[in-house]
C-alpha atoms as a PDB file:
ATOM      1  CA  UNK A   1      29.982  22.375  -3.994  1.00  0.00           C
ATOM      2  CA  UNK A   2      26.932  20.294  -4.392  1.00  0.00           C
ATOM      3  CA  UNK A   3      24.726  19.999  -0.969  1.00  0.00           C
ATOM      4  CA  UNK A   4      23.982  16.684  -0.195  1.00  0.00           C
ATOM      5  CA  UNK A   5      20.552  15.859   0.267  1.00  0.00           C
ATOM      6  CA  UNK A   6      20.154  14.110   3.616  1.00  0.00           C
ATOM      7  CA  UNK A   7      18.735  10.087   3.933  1.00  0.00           C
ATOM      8  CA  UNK A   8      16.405   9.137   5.459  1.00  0.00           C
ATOM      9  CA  UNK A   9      16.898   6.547   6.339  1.00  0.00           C
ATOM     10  CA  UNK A  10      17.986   4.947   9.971  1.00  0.00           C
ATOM     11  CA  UNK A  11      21.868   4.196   8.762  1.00  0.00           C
ATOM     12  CA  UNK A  12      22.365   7.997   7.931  1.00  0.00           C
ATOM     13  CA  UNK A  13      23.494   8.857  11.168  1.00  0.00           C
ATOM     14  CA  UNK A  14      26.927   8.036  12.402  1.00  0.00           C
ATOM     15  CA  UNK A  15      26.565   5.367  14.487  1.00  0.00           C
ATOM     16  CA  UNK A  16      29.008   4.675  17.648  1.00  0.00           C
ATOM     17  CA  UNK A  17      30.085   0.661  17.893  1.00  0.00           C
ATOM     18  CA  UNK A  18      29.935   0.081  21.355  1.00  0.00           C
ATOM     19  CA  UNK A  19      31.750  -3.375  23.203  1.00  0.00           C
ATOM     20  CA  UNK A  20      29.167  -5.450  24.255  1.00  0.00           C
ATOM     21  CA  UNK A  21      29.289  -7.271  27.521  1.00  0.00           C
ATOM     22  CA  UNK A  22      27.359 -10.971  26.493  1.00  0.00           C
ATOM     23  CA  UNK A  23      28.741 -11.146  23.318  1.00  0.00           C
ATOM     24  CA  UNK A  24      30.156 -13.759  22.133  1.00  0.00           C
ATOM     25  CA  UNK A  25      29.863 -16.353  25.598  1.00  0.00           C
ATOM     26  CA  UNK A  26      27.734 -18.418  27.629  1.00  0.00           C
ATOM     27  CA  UNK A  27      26.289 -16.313  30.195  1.00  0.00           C
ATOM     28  CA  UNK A  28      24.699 -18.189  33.345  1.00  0.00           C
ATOM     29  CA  UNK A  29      23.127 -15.173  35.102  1.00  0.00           C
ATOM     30  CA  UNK A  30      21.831 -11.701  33.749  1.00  0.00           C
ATOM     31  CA  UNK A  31      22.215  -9.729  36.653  1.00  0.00           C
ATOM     32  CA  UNK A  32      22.442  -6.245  35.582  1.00  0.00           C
ATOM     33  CA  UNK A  33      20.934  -6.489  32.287  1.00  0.00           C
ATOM     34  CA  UNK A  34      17.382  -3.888  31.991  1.00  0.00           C
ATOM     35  CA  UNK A  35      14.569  -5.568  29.738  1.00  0.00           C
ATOM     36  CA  UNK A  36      12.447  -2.345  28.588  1.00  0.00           C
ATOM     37  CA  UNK A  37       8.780  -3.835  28.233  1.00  0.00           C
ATOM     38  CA  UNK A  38       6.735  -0.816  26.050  1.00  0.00           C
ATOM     39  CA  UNK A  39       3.905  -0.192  27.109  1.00  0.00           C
ATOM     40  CA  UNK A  40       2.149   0.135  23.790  1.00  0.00           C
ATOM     41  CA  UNK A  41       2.629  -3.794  23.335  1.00  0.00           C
ATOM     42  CA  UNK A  42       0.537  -4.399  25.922  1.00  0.00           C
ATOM     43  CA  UNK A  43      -2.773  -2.702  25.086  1.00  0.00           C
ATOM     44  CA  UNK A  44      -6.524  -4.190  24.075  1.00  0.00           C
ATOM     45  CA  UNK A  45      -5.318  -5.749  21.182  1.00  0.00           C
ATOM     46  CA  UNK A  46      -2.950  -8.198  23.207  1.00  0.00           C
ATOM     47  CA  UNK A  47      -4.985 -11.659  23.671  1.00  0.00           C
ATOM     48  CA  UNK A  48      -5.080 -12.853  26.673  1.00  0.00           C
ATOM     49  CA  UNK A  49      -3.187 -16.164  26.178  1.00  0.00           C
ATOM     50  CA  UNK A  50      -0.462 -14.017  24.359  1.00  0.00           C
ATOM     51  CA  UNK A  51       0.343 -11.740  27.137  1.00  0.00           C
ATOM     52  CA  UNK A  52       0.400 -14.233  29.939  1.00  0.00           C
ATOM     53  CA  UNK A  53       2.975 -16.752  27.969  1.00  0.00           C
ATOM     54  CA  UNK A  54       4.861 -13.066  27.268  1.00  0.00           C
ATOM     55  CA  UNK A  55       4.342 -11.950  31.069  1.00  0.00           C
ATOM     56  CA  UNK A  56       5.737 -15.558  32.331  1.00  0.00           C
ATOM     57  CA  UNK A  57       8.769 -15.507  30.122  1.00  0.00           C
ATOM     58  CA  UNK A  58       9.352 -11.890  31.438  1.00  0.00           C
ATOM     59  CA  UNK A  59       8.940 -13.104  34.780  1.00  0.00           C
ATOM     60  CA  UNK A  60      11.799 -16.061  34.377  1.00  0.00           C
ATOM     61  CA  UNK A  61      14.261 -13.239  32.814  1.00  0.00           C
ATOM     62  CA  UNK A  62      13.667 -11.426  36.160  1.00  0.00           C
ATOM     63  CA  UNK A  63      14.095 -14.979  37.966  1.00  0.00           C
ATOM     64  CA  UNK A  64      17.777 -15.278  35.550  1.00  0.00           C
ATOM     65  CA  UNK A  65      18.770 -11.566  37.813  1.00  0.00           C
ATOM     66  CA  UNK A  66      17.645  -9.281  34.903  1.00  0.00           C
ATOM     67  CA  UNK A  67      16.247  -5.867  35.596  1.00  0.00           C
ATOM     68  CA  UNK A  68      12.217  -4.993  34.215  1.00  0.00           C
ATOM     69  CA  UNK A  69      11.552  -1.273  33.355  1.00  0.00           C
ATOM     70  CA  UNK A  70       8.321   0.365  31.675  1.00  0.00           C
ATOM     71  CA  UNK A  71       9.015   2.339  28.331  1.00  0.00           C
ATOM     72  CA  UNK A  72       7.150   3.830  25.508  1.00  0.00           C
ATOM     73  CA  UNK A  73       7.330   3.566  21.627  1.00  0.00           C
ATOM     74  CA  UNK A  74       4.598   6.168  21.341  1.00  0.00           C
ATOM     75  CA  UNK A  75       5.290   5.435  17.345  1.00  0.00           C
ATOM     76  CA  UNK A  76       4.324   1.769  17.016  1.00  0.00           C
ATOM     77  CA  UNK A  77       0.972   2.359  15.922  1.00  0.00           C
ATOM     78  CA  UNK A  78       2.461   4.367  12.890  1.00  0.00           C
ATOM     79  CA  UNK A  79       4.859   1.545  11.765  1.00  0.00           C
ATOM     80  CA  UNK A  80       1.849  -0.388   9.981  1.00  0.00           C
ATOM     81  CA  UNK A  81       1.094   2.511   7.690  1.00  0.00           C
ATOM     82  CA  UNK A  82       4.347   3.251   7.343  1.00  0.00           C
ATOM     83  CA  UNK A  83       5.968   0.215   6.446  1.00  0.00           C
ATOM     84  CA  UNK A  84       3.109  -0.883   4.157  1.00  0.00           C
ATOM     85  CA  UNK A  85       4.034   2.599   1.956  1.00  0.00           C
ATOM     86  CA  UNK A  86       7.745   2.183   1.679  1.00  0.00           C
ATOM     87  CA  UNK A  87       8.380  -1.840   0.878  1.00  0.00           C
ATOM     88  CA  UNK A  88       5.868  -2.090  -1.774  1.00  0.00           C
ATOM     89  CA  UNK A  89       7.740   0.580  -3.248  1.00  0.00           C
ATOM     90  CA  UNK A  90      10.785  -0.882  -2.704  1.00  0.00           C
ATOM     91  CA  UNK A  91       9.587  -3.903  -3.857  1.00  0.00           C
ATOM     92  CA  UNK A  92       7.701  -1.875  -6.693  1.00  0.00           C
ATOM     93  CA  UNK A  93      11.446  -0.166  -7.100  1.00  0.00           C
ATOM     94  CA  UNK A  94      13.040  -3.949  -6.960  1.00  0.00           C
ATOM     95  CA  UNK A  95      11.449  -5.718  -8.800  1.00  0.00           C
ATOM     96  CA  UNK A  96      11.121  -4.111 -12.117  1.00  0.00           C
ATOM     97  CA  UNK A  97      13.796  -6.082 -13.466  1.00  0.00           C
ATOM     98  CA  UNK A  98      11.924  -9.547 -13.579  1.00  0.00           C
ATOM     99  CA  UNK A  99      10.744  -8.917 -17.189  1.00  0.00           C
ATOM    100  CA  UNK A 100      11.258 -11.865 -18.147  1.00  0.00           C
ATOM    101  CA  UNK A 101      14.018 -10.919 -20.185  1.00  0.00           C
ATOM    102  CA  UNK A 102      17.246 -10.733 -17.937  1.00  0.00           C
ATOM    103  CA  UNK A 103      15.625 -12.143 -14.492  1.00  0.00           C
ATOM    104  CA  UNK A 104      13.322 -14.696 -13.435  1.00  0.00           C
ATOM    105  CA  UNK A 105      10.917 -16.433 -15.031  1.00  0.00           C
ATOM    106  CA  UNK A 106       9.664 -15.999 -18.481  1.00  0.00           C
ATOM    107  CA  UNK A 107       5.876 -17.278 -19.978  1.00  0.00           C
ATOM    108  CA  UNK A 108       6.128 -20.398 -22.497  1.00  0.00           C
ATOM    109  CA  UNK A 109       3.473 -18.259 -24.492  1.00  0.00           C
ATOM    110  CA  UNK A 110       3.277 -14.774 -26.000  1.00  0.00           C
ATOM    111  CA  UNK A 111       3.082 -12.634 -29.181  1.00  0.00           C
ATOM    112  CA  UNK A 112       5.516  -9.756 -28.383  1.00  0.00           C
ATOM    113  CA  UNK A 113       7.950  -8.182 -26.250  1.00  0.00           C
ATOM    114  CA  UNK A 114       4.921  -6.159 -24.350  1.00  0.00           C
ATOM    115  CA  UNK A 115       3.186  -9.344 -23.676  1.00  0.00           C
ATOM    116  CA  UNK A 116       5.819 -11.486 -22.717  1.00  0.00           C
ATOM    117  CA  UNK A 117       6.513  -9.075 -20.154  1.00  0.00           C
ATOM    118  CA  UNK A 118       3.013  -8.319 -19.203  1.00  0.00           C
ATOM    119  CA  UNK A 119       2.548 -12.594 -18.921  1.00  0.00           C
ATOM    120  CA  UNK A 120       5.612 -13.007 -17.305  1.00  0.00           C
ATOM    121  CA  UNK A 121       4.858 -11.180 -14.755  1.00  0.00           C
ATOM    122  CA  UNK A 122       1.341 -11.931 -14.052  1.00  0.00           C
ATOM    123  CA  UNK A 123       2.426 -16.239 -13.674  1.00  0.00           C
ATOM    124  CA  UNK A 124       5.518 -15.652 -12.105  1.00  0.00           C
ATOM    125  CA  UNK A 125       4.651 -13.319  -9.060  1.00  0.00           C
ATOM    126  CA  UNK A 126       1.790 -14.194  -6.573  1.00  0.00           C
ATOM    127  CA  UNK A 127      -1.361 -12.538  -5.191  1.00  0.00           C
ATOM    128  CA  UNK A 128       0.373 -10.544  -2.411  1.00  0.00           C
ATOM    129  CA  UNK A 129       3.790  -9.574  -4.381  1.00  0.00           C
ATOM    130  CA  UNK A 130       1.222  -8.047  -7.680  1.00  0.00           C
ATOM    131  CA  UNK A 131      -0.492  -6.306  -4.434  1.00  0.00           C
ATOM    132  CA  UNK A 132       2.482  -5.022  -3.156  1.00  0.00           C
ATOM    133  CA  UNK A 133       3.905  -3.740  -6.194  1.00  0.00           C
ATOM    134  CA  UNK A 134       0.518  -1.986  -7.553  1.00  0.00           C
ATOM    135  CA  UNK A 135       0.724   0.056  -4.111  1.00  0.00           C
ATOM    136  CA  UNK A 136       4.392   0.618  -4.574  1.00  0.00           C
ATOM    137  CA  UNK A 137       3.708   2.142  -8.041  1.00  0.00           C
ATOM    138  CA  UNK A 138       0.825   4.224  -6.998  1.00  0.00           C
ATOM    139  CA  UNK A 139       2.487   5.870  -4.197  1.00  0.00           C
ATOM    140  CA  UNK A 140       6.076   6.469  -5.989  1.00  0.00           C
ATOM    141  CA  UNK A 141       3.406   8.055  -9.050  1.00  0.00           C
ATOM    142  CA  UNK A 142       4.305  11.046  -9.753  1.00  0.00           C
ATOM    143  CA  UNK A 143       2.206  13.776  -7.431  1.00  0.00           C
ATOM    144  CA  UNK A 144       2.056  11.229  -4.489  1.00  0.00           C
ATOM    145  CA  UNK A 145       5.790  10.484  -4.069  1.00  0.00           C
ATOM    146  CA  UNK A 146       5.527  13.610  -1.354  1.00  0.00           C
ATOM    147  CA  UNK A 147       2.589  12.817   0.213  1.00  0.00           C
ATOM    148  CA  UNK A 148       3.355   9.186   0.936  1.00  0.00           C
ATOM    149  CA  UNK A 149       6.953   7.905   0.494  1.00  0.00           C
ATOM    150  CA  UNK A 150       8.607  10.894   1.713  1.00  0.00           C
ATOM    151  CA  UNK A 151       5.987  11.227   4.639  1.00  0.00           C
ATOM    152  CA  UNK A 152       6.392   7.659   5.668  1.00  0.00           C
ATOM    153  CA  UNK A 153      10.403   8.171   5.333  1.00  0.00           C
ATOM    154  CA  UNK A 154       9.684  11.323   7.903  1.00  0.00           C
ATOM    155  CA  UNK A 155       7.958   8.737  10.411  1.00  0.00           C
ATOM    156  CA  UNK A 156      10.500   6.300   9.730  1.00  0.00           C
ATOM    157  CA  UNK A 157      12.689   8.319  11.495  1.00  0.00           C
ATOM    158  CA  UNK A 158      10.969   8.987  14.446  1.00  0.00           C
ATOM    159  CA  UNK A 159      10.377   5.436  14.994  1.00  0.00           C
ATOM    160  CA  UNK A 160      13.887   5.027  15.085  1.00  0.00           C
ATOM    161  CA  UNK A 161      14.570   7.670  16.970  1.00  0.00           C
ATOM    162  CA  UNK A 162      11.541   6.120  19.869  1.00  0.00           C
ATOM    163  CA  UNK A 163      13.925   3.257  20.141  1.00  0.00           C
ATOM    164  CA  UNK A 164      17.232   5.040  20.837  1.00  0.00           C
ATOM    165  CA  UNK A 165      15.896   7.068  23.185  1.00  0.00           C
ATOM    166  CA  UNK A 166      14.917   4.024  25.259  1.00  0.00           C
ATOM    167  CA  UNK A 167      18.012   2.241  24.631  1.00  0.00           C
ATOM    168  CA  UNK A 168      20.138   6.017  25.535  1.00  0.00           C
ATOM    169  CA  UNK A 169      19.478   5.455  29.040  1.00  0.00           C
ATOM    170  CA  UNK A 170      16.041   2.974  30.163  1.00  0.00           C
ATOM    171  CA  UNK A 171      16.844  -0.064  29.008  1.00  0.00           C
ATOM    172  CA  UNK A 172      19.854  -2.381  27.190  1.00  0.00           C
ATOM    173  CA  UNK A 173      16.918  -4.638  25.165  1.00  0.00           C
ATOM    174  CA  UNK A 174      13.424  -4.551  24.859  1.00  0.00           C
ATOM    175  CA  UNK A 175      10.923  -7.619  24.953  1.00  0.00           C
ATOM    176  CA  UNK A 176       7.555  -8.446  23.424  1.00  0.00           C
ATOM    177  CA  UNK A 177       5.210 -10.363  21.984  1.00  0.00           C
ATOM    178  CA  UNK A 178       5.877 -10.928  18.273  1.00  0.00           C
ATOM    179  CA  UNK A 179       2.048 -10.700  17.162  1.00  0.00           C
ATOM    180  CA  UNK A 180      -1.067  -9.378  19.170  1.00  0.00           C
ATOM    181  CA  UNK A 181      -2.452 -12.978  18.631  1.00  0.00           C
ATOM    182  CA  UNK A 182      -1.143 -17.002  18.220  1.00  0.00           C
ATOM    183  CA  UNK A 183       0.157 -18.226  15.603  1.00  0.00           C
ATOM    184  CA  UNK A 184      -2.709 -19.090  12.598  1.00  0.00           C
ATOM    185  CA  UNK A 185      -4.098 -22.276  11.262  1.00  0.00           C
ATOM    186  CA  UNK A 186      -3.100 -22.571   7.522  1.00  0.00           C
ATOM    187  CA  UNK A 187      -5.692 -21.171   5.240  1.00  0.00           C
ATOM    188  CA  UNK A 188      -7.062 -18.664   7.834  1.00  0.00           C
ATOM    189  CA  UNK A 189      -7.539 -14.770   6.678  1.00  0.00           C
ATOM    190  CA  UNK A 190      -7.139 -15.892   3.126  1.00  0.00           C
ATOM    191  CA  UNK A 191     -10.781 -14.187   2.282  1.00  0.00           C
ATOM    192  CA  UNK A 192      -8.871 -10.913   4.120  1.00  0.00           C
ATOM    193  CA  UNK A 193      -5.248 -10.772   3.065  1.00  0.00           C
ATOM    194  CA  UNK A 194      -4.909  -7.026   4.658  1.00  0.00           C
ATOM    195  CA  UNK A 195      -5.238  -8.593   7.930  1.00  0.00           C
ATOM    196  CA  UNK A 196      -2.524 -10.634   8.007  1.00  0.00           C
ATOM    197  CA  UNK A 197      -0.903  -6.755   7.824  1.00  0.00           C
ATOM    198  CA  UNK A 198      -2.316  -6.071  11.263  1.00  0.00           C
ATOM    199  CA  UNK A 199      -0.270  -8.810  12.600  1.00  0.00           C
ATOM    200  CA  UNK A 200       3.129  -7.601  12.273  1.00  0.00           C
ATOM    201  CA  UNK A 201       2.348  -4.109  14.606  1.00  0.00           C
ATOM    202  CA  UNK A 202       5.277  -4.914  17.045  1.00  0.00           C
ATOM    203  CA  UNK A 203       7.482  -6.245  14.261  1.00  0.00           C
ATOM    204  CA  UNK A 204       7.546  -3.776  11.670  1.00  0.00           C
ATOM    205  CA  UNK A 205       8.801  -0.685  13.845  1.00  0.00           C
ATOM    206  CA  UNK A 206      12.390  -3.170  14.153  1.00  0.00           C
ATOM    207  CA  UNK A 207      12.708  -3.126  11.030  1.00  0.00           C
ATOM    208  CA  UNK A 208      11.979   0.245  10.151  1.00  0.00           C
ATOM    209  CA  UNK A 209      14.719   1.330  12.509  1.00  0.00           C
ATOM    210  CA  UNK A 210      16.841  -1.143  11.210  1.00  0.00           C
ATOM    211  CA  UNK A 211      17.798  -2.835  14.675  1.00  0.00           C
ATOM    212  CA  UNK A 212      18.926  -6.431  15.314  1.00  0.00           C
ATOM    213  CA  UNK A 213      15.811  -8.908  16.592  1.00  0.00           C
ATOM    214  CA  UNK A 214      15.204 -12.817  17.594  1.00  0.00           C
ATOM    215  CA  UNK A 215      12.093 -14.112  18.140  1.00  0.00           C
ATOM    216  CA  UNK A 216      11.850 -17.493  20.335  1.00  0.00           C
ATOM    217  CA  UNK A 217       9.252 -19.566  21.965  1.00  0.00           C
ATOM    218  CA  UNK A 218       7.853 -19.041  25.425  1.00  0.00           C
ATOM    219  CA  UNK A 219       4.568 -20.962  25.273  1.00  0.00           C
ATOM    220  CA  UNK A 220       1.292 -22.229  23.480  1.00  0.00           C
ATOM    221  CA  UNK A 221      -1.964 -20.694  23.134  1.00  0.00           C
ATOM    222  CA  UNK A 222      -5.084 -20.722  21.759  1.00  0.00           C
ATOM    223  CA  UNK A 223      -8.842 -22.789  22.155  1.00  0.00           C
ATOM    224  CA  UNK A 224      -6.952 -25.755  22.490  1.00  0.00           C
ATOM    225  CA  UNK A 225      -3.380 -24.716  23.692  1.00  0.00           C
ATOM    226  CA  UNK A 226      -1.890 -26.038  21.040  1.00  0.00           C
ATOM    227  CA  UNK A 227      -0.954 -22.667  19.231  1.00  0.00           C
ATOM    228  CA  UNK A 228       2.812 -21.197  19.594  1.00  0.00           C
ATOM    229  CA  UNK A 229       3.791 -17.618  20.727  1.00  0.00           C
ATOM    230  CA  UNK A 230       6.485 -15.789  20.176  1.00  0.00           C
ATOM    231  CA  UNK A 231       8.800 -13.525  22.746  1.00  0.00           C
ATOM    232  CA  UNK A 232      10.752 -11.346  20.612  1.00  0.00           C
ATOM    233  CA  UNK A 233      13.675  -9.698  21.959  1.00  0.00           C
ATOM    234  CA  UNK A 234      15.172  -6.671  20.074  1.00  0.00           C
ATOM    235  CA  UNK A 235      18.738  -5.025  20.520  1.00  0.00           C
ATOM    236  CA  UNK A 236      20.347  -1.681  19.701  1.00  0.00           C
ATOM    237  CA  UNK A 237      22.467  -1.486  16.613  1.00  0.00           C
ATOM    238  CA  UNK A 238      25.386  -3.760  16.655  1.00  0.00           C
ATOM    239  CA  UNK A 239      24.374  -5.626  19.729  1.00  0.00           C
ATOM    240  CA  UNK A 240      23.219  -9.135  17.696  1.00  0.00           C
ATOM    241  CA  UNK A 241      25.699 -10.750  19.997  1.00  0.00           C
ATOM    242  CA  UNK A 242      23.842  -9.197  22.791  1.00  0.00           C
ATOM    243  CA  UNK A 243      20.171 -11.009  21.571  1.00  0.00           C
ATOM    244  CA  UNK A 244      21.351 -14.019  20.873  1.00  0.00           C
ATOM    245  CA  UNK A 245      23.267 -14.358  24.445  1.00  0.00           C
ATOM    246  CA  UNK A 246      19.994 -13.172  26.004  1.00  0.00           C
ATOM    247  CA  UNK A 247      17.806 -15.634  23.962  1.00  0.00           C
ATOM    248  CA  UNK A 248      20.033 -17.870  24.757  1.00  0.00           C
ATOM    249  CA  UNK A 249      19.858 -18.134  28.587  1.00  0.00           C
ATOM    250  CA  UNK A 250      16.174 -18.157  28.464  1.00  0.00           C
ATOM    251  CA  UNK A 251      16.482 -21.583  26.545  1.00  0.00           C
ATOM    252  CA  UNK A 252      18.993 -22.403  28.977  1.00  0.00           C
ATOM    253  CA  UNK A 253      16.270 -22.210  31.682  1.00  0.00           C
ATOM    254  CA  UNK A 254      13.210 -23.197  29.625  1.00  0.00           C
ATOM    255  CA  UNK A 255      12.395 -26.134  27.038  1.00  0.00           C
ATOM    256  CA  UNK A 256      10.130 -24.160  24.919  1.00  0.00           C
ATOM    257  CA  UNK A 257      12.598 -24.492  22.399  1.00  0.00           C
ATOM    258  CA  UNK A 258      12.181 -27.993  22.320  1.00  0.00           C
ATOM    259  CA  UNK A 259       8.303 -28.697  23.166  1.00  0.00           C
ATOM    260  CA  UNK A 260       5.825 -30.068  19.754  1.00  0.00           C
ATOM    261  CA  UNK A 261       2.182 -28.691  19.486  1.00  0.00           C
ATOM    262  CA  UNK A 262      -0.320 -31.406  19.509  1.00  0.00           C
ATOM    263  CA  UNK A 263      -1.945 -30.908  16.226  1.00  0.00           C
ATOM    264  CA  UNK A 264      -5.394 -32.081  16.025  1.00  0.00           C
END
């Protein structure tokens, strides 16, 4: 018999569905229910106005009966490099077929098959998606597939395996800020487009492992307060029902949800 070659990705494991006690109803207390707080989202790079709209919404969970505990995700600074290997090659993968033959758009004006395709491609896909799939290509190349896909597949899988050990026996979901910073003005970074990358540090490990994740608002920020952040709350496989009953109450209890920035 053939030997199967083992994934790696998050889903390869067998996975245990588990009942889940807020799924599925209104909930009007959370007593019981452990928030894990890492303590790698809380670190220099956290603005100030960030982590105290983060640190007050934390505070009303605890006011709604829920339980804080300190974890770790000793991984998270790996998810930026990691992430920014494998989906431009999945996108590199992906897209492929927008030739603009069978998919997507196609150029008014070429001479032959090579430069209809060439054209086609070049109009039809933007600045960051030609970035993303020149770095896909380069690192699925032949000679580099080892020593960057398959490595970031390897760390992949330890970031997933950082959150189920919290969620074995710390905490039942984890909280955060979304980004280290407010939300930016239109046009900013556009001189840097990389940096927008940095951004996404505390999002990009939840989606590497593949776990269910809502992000809500829980204040303003910025010179002017006028900026939104984000509390993100992330759950363990199959407990979506679980995130959205816990987002839930804390719009119950809060009108963040429903407040306007004044935009000067």
């Amino acid at each position: 018999m053939r030997r199967r070659r083992q994934c790696a990705w998050p889903y390869s494991q067998r996975i245990q569905r588990r009942s889940c006690p807020l799924r599925r109803q209104r909930v009007e207390t959370l007593q019981g229910l452990r928030i894990g707080v890492p303590t790698e989202f809380f670190n220099e790079g956290l603005s100030a106005d960030v982590g105290a709209a983060v640190e007050a919404a934390l505070q009303q969970y605890e006011a709604l009966g829920a339980t804080r505990v300190s974890i770790s995700l000793p991984r998270t600074k790996l998810s930026i490099p990691a992430y920014y290997v494998i989906a431009p090659a999945e996108a590199s993968s992906n897209l492929s077929r927008y030739d603009g033959v069978r998919y997507g758009y196609r150029t008014p004006s070429y001479t032959d098959l090579a430069d209809m395709t060439s054209r086609s491609r070049a109009e039809g896909f933007g600045q960051e998606v030609i970035r993303r799939i020149m770095v896909g290509t380069y690192v699925l190349c032949h000679g580099y597939y080892d020593a960057y896909y398959l490595q970031a597949q390897r760390v992949r899988r330890m970031i997933a395996n950082d959150f189920q050990q919290a969620f074995a026996g710390q905490c039942d979901v984890i909280m955060g800020p979304v980004t280290p910073t407010v939300a930016k003005r239109i046009g900013d970074n556009r001189d840097d487009p990389t940096a927008d990358w940095l951004a996404d540090i505390y999002t990009l490990g939840v989606s590497l492992a593949g776990l269910p994740a809502a992000s809500i608002p829980c204040g303003f920020g910025g010179a002017d307060s006028s900026l939104p952040v984000g509390l993100q709350i992330i759950g363990n496989y199959f407990r979506e029902g679980q995130v959205l009953a816990v987002a839930d109450r804390f719009q119950q209890a809060t009108d963040w949800h429903q407040r306007k920035p004044e935009l000067k």
